Structures are given as structure tokens and as C-alpha cells.
Amino acid sequence: MTRVGIIPPPITITADDKRLKAGKPAPDPFLAAKCLRYDAPTCVVFERGCGKWSYRSRRLHQPERSKIANCGAHYIVENMESVTCEVEGNKLRFTVSASILT
């Protein structure tokens, strides 16, 4: 991060962190929230896909949409251009303008 001019946060937890004993859906990935003293239910999670499944093309076809929806997603978007974020006091308000979740 410092190489590209970004000041690293005091705590970082990545996929190869030795503290992570198991991946999703185990609670281990939420270790970052705990280390930062945030309650996991108040955190926002952005996923590229469902479990180990990922898509190769930009456009999702109906079978892939249902796989993601069955993982408990609240919203599914084609890309992040459909998501905006505004700061309201000490909170963030996310708006999804075009969800493809059926």
C-alpha cells in the first residue's frame, strides 16, 4: 500500500491471515470487524460471487443469479455503478439504484 501512496490502516486482515482458521460461512472472516471493535451485523459486505463459485463474463445469466440469490444476498448488481454511498453523521447510507435480485 505504501508503495502506491496509501497509508495502511492500523489493522489489516487478508485471506492469507494466519488467524483465519476457516473461510465463509464460518465466522472467521468477520475477525476484522471484531479487531476494529465493530459489531459484525453493522458492517457492509461486498461479494463478487457465491462461495467458491465465480462468473467469467460481465453479464450474469439466470442460473448464476439464482446461485448468488440463494446465498442470502440482499441485493445483486451488475456492477458497482448501481451503488452509491453517502455519509450521514457518523453513519453511511448505501443506495442501490438497480438490483437484479428477483
Coordinates of N, CA and C in Angstrom, one line a residue:
M1 N 0.8 -1.2 0.0 CA 0.0 0.0 0.0 C 0.9 1.3 0.0
T2 N 1.9 1.3 0.8 CA 2.7 2.5 0.9 C 3.4 2.7 -0.4
R3 N 3.7 1.7 -1.2 CA 4.3 1.9 -2.4 C 3.5 2.7 -3.4
V4 N 2.2 2.7 -3.3 CA 1.3 3.4 -4.1 C 0.8 4.7 -3.4
G5 N 1.3 5.0 -2.3 CA 0.9 6.2 -1.6 C -0.3 6.1 -0.7
I6 N -0.7 4.9 -0.3 CA -1.8 4.7 0.6 C -1.3 4.4 2.0
I7 N -1.7 5.1 3.0 CA -1.3 4.9 4.4 C -2.1 3.6 4.8
P8 N -1.4 2.6 5.2 CA -2.1 1.4 5.6 C -2.9 1.6 6.9
P9 N -4.0 0.9 7.1 CA -4.8 1.1 8.3 C -4.0 0.3 9.4
P10 N -4.3 0.7 10.7 CA -3.6 0.0 11.8 C -3.8 -1.5 11.9
I11 N -4.9 -1.9 11.4 CA -5.2 -3.4 11.4 C -5.6 -3.8 10.0
T12 N -5.0 -4.9 9.5 CA -5.4 -5.4 8.2 C -5.5 -7.0 8.4
I13 N -6.5 -7.5 7.8 CA -6.7 -8.9 7.8 C -7.1 -9.3 6.4
T14 N -6.2 -10.2 5.8 CA -6.4 -10.6 4.4 C -6.7 -12.1 4.4
A15 N -7.0 -12.6 3.2 CA -7.4 -14.0 3.1 C -6.3 -15.0 3.6
D16 N -5.0 -14.6 3.5 CA -4.0 -15.5 4.0 C -3.6 -15.2 5.5
D17 N -4.4 -14.5 6.2 CA -4.1 -14.2 7.6 C -4.1 -15.5 8.4
K18 N -3.1 -15.7 9.2 CA -3.0 -17.0 10.0 C -4.0 -17.1 11.1
R19 N -4.7 -16.0 11.4 CA -5.7 -16.0 12.4 C -7.0 -16.6 11.9
L20 N -7.2 -16.7 10.6 CA -8.4 -17.2 10.0 C -8.2 -18.7 9.9
K21 N -9.0 -19.5 10.6 CA -8.9 -20.9 10.6 C -9.8 -21.5 9.6
A22 N -10.9 -20.8 9.2 CA -11.9 -21.3 8.3 C -12.4 -20.2 7.5
G23 N -12.9 -20.5 6.3 CA -13.5 -19.4 5.4 C -15.0 -19.4 5.6
K24 N -15.6 -18.6 4.8 CA -17.1 -18.5 4.9 C -17.7 -19.8 4.6
P25 N -18.8 -20.1 5.2 CA -19.6 -19.3 6.1 C -19.2 -19.3 7.5
A26 N -18.1 -19.8 7.9 CA -17.6 -19.7 9.3 C -17.4 -18.3 9.6
P27 N -17.5 -17.9 10.9 CA -17.4 -16.5 11.3 C -16.0 -15.9 11.3
D28 N -15.0 -16.7 11.0 CA -13.6 -16.3 11.0 C -13.4 -15.0 10.1
P29 N -14.0 -14.9 8.9 CA -13.7 -13.7 8.1 C -14.2 -12.4 8.8
F30 N -15.1 -12.5 9.8 CA -15.6 -11.3 10.5 C -14.6 -10.9 11.6
L31 N -13.5 -11.5 11.7 CA -12.4 -11.2 12.6 C -12.0 -9.7 12.5
A32 N -12.0 -9.2 11.3 CA -11.6 -7.8 11.1 C -12.5 -6.9 11.8
A33 N -13.8 -7.1 11.7 CA -14.8 -6.3 12.5 C -14.5 -6.3 13.9
K34 N -14.3 -7.5 14.5 CA -14.0 -7.6 15.9 C -12.7 -6.9 16.3
C35 N -11.7 -7.0 15.5 CA -10.4 -6.3 15.8 C -10.5 -4.8 15.7
L36 N -11.4 -4.3 14.9 CA -11.7 -2.9 14.8 C -12.8 -2.4 15.8
R37 N -13.2 -3.3 16.6 CA -14.3 -3.0 17.6 C -15.6 -2.6 17.0
Y38 N -16.0 -3.3 15.9 CA -17.3 -3.1 15.3 C -18.1 -4.3 15.4
D39 N -19.4 -4.2 15.6 CA -20.3 -5.4 15.6 C -20.5 -5.8 14.2
A40 N -20.2 -7.1 13.9 CA -20.4 -7.6 12.5 C -21.7 -7.3 11.9
P41 N -22.8 -7.4 12.6 CA -24.1 -7.1 12.0 C -24.2 -5.6 11.5
T42 N -23.4 -4.7 11.9 CA -23.4 -3.3 11.4 C -22.5 -3.1 10.3
C43 N -21.8 -4.1 9.8 CA -20.8 -4.0 8.7 C -21.5 -4.3 7.4
V44 N -20.9 -3.7 6.3 CA -21.4 -4.0 5.0 C -20.4 -4.9 4.3
V45 N -20.9 -5.9 3.6 CA -20.1 -6.9 2.9 C -20.4 -6.8 1.4
F46 N -19.3 -6.7 0.6 CA -19.4 -6.7 -0.8 C -18.8 -8.0 -1.3
E47 N -19.6 -8.8 -2.0 CA -19.1 -10.1 -2.5 C -19.1 -10.1 -4.1
R48 N -18.1 -10.7 -4.6 CA -18.1 -10.9 -6.1 C -18.9 -12.1 -6.5
G49 N -19.0 -13.1 -5.7 CA -19.8 -14.3 -6.1 C -20.2 -15.0 -4.9
C50 N -20.7 -16.2 -5.1 CA -21.3 -17.0 -4.0 C -20.3 -18.2 -3.7
G51 N -19.8 -18.2 -2.5 CA -18.9 -19.3 -2.1 C -17.6 -19.4 -3.1
K52 N -17.3 -20.5 -3.5 CA -16.1 -20.6 -4.4 C -16.5 -20.4 -5.9
W53 N -17.8 -20.3 -6.1 CA -18.3 -20.0 -7.5 C -18.0 -18.6 -7.9
S54 N -17.6 -18.4 -9.1 CA -17.4 -17.0 -9.7 C -17.8 -17.1 -11.1
Y55 N -18.2 -15.9 -11.6 CA -18.6 -15.8 -13.0 C -17.4 -15.3 -13.9
R56 N -17.4 -15.7 -15.1 CA -16.3 -15.3 -16.0 C -16.7 -14.1 -16.9
S57 N -17.9 -14.0 -17.2 CA -18.3 -12.8 -18.1 C -18.9 -11.7 -17.3
R58 N -19.0 -10.5 -17.9 CA -19.6 -9.4 -17.2 C -21.1 -9.6 -16.9
R59 N -21.7 -10.2 -17.9 CA -23.2 -10.4 -17.8 C -23.5 -11.7 -17.1
L60 N -24.4 -11.6 -16.1 CA -24.8 -12.8 -15.3 C -26.0 -13.4 -16.0
H61 N -26.0 -14.7 -16.2 CA -27.1 -15.4 -16.8 C -28.0 -15.9 -15.6
Q62 N -29.3 -16.2 -15.9 CA -30.2 -16.6 -14.9 C -29.8 -17.7 -13.9
P63 N -29.2 -18.8 -14.3 CA -28.8 -19.8 -13.3 C -27.8 -19.2 -12.3
E64 N -26.8 -18.4 -12.8 CA -25.9 -17.8 -11.9 C -26.5 -16.8 -10.9
R65 N -27.5 -16.1 -11.3 CA -28.2 -15.2 -10.5 C -28.9 -15.9 -9.3
S66 N -29.5 -17.1 -9.6 CA -30.2 -17.8 -8.6 C -29.2 -18.4 -7.6
K67 N -28.0 -18.8 -8.1 CA -27.0 -19.3 -7.1 C -26.6 -18.2 -6.1
I68 N -26.4 -17.0 -6.6 CA -26.0 -15.9 -5.7 C -27.2 -15.6 -4.8
A69 N -28.4 -15.5 -5.3 CA -29.5 -15.1 -4.5 C -29.8 -16.1 -3.4
N70 N -29.5 -17.4 -3.7 CA -29.7 -18.5 -2.7 C -28.7 -18.4 -1.6
C71 N -27.6 -17.6 -1.7 CA -26.6 -17.4 -0.6 C -27.1 -16.4 0.4
G72 N -28.2 -15.7 0.2 CA -28.7 -14.8 1.2 C -28.4 -13.3 0.8
A73 N -28.1 -13.1 -0.4 CA -27.8 -11.7 -0.8 C -29.0 -10.8 -0.7
H74 N -28.8 -9.6 -0.2 CA -29.9 -8.6 -0.1 C -30.1 -7.9 -1.5
Y75 N -29.0 -7.7 -2.2 CA -29.0 -7.0 -3.5 C -28.0 -7.7 -4.4
I76 N -28.3 -7.8 -5.7 CA -27.3 -8.2 -6.7 C -27.3 -7.1 -7.7
V77 N -26.1 -6.6 -8.1 CA -25.9 -5.6 -9.1 C -25.0 -6.1 -10.2
E78 N -25.2 -5.5 -11.4 CA -24.3 -5.9 -12.5 C -22.9 -5.3 -12.2
N79 N -22.8 -4.1 -11.6 CA -21.5 -3.5 -11.3 C -21.8 -2.5 -10.2
M80 N -20.7 -2.0 -9.6 CA -20.8 -1.1 -8.5 C -21.3 0.3 -8.9
E81 N -21.5 0.6 -10.2 CA -22.1 1.9 -10.6 C -23.5 2.0 -10.1
S82 N -24.2 0.9 -9.7 CA -25.5 0.9 -9.2 C -25.6 1.2 -7.7
V83 N -24.4 1.4 -7.1 CA -24.4 1.6 -5.6 C -23.8 2.9 -5.3
T84 N -24.5 3.7 -4.5 CA -23.9 5.0 -4.1 C -23.9 5.0 -2.5
C85 N -23.0 5.8 -2.0 CA -22.8 5.8 -0.6 C -22.7 7.3 -0.1
E86 N -23.4 7.6 0.9 CA -23.4 9.0 1.4 C -23.1 8.9 2.9
V87 N -22.3 9.9 3.4 CA -22.0 10.0 4.9 C -23.2 10.8 5.5
E88 N -23.8 10.2 6.5 CA -24.8 10.9 7.3 C -24.4 10.9 8.8
G89 N -23.8 11.9 9.2 CA -23.3 12.0 10.6 C -22.2 11.0 10.8
N90 N -22.3 10.0 11.6 CA -21.3 9.0 11.8 C -21.7 7.7 11.2
K91 N -22.6 7.7 10.2 CA -23.1 6.5 9.6 C -23.0 6.7 8.1
L92 N -23.1 5.5 7.4 CA -23.1 5.5 5.9 C -24.4 5.1 5.4
R93 N -25.0 5.7 4.4 CA -26.2 5.3 3.8 C -25.9 4.9 2.4
F94 N -26.2 3.6 2.1 CA -26.0 3.0 0.8 C -27.3 3.0 0.1
T95 N -27.3 3.3 -1.2 CA -28.5 3.3 -2.1 C -28.1 2.4 -3.3
V96 N -29.0 1.5 -3.5 CA -28.9 0.6 -4.7 C -29.9 1.0 -5.7
S97 N -29.5 1.5 -6.9 CA -30.4 2.0 -7.8 C -31.0 0.9 -8.8
A98 N -30.2 -0.1 -9.0 CA -30.7 -1.1 -10.0 C -30.2 -2.5 -9.5
S99 N -31.0 -3.2 -8.7 CA -30.7 -4.5 -8.2 C -31.3 -5.5 -9.2
I100 N -30.6 -6.6 -9.5 CA -31.1 -7.6 -10.4 C -31.6 -8.8 -9.7
L101 N -31.7 -8.7 -8.3 CA -32.2 -9.7 -7.5 C -33.7 -9.9 -7.7
T102 N -34.1 -11.1 -8.0 CA -35.5 -11.4 -8.3 C -36.2 -12.0 -7.1

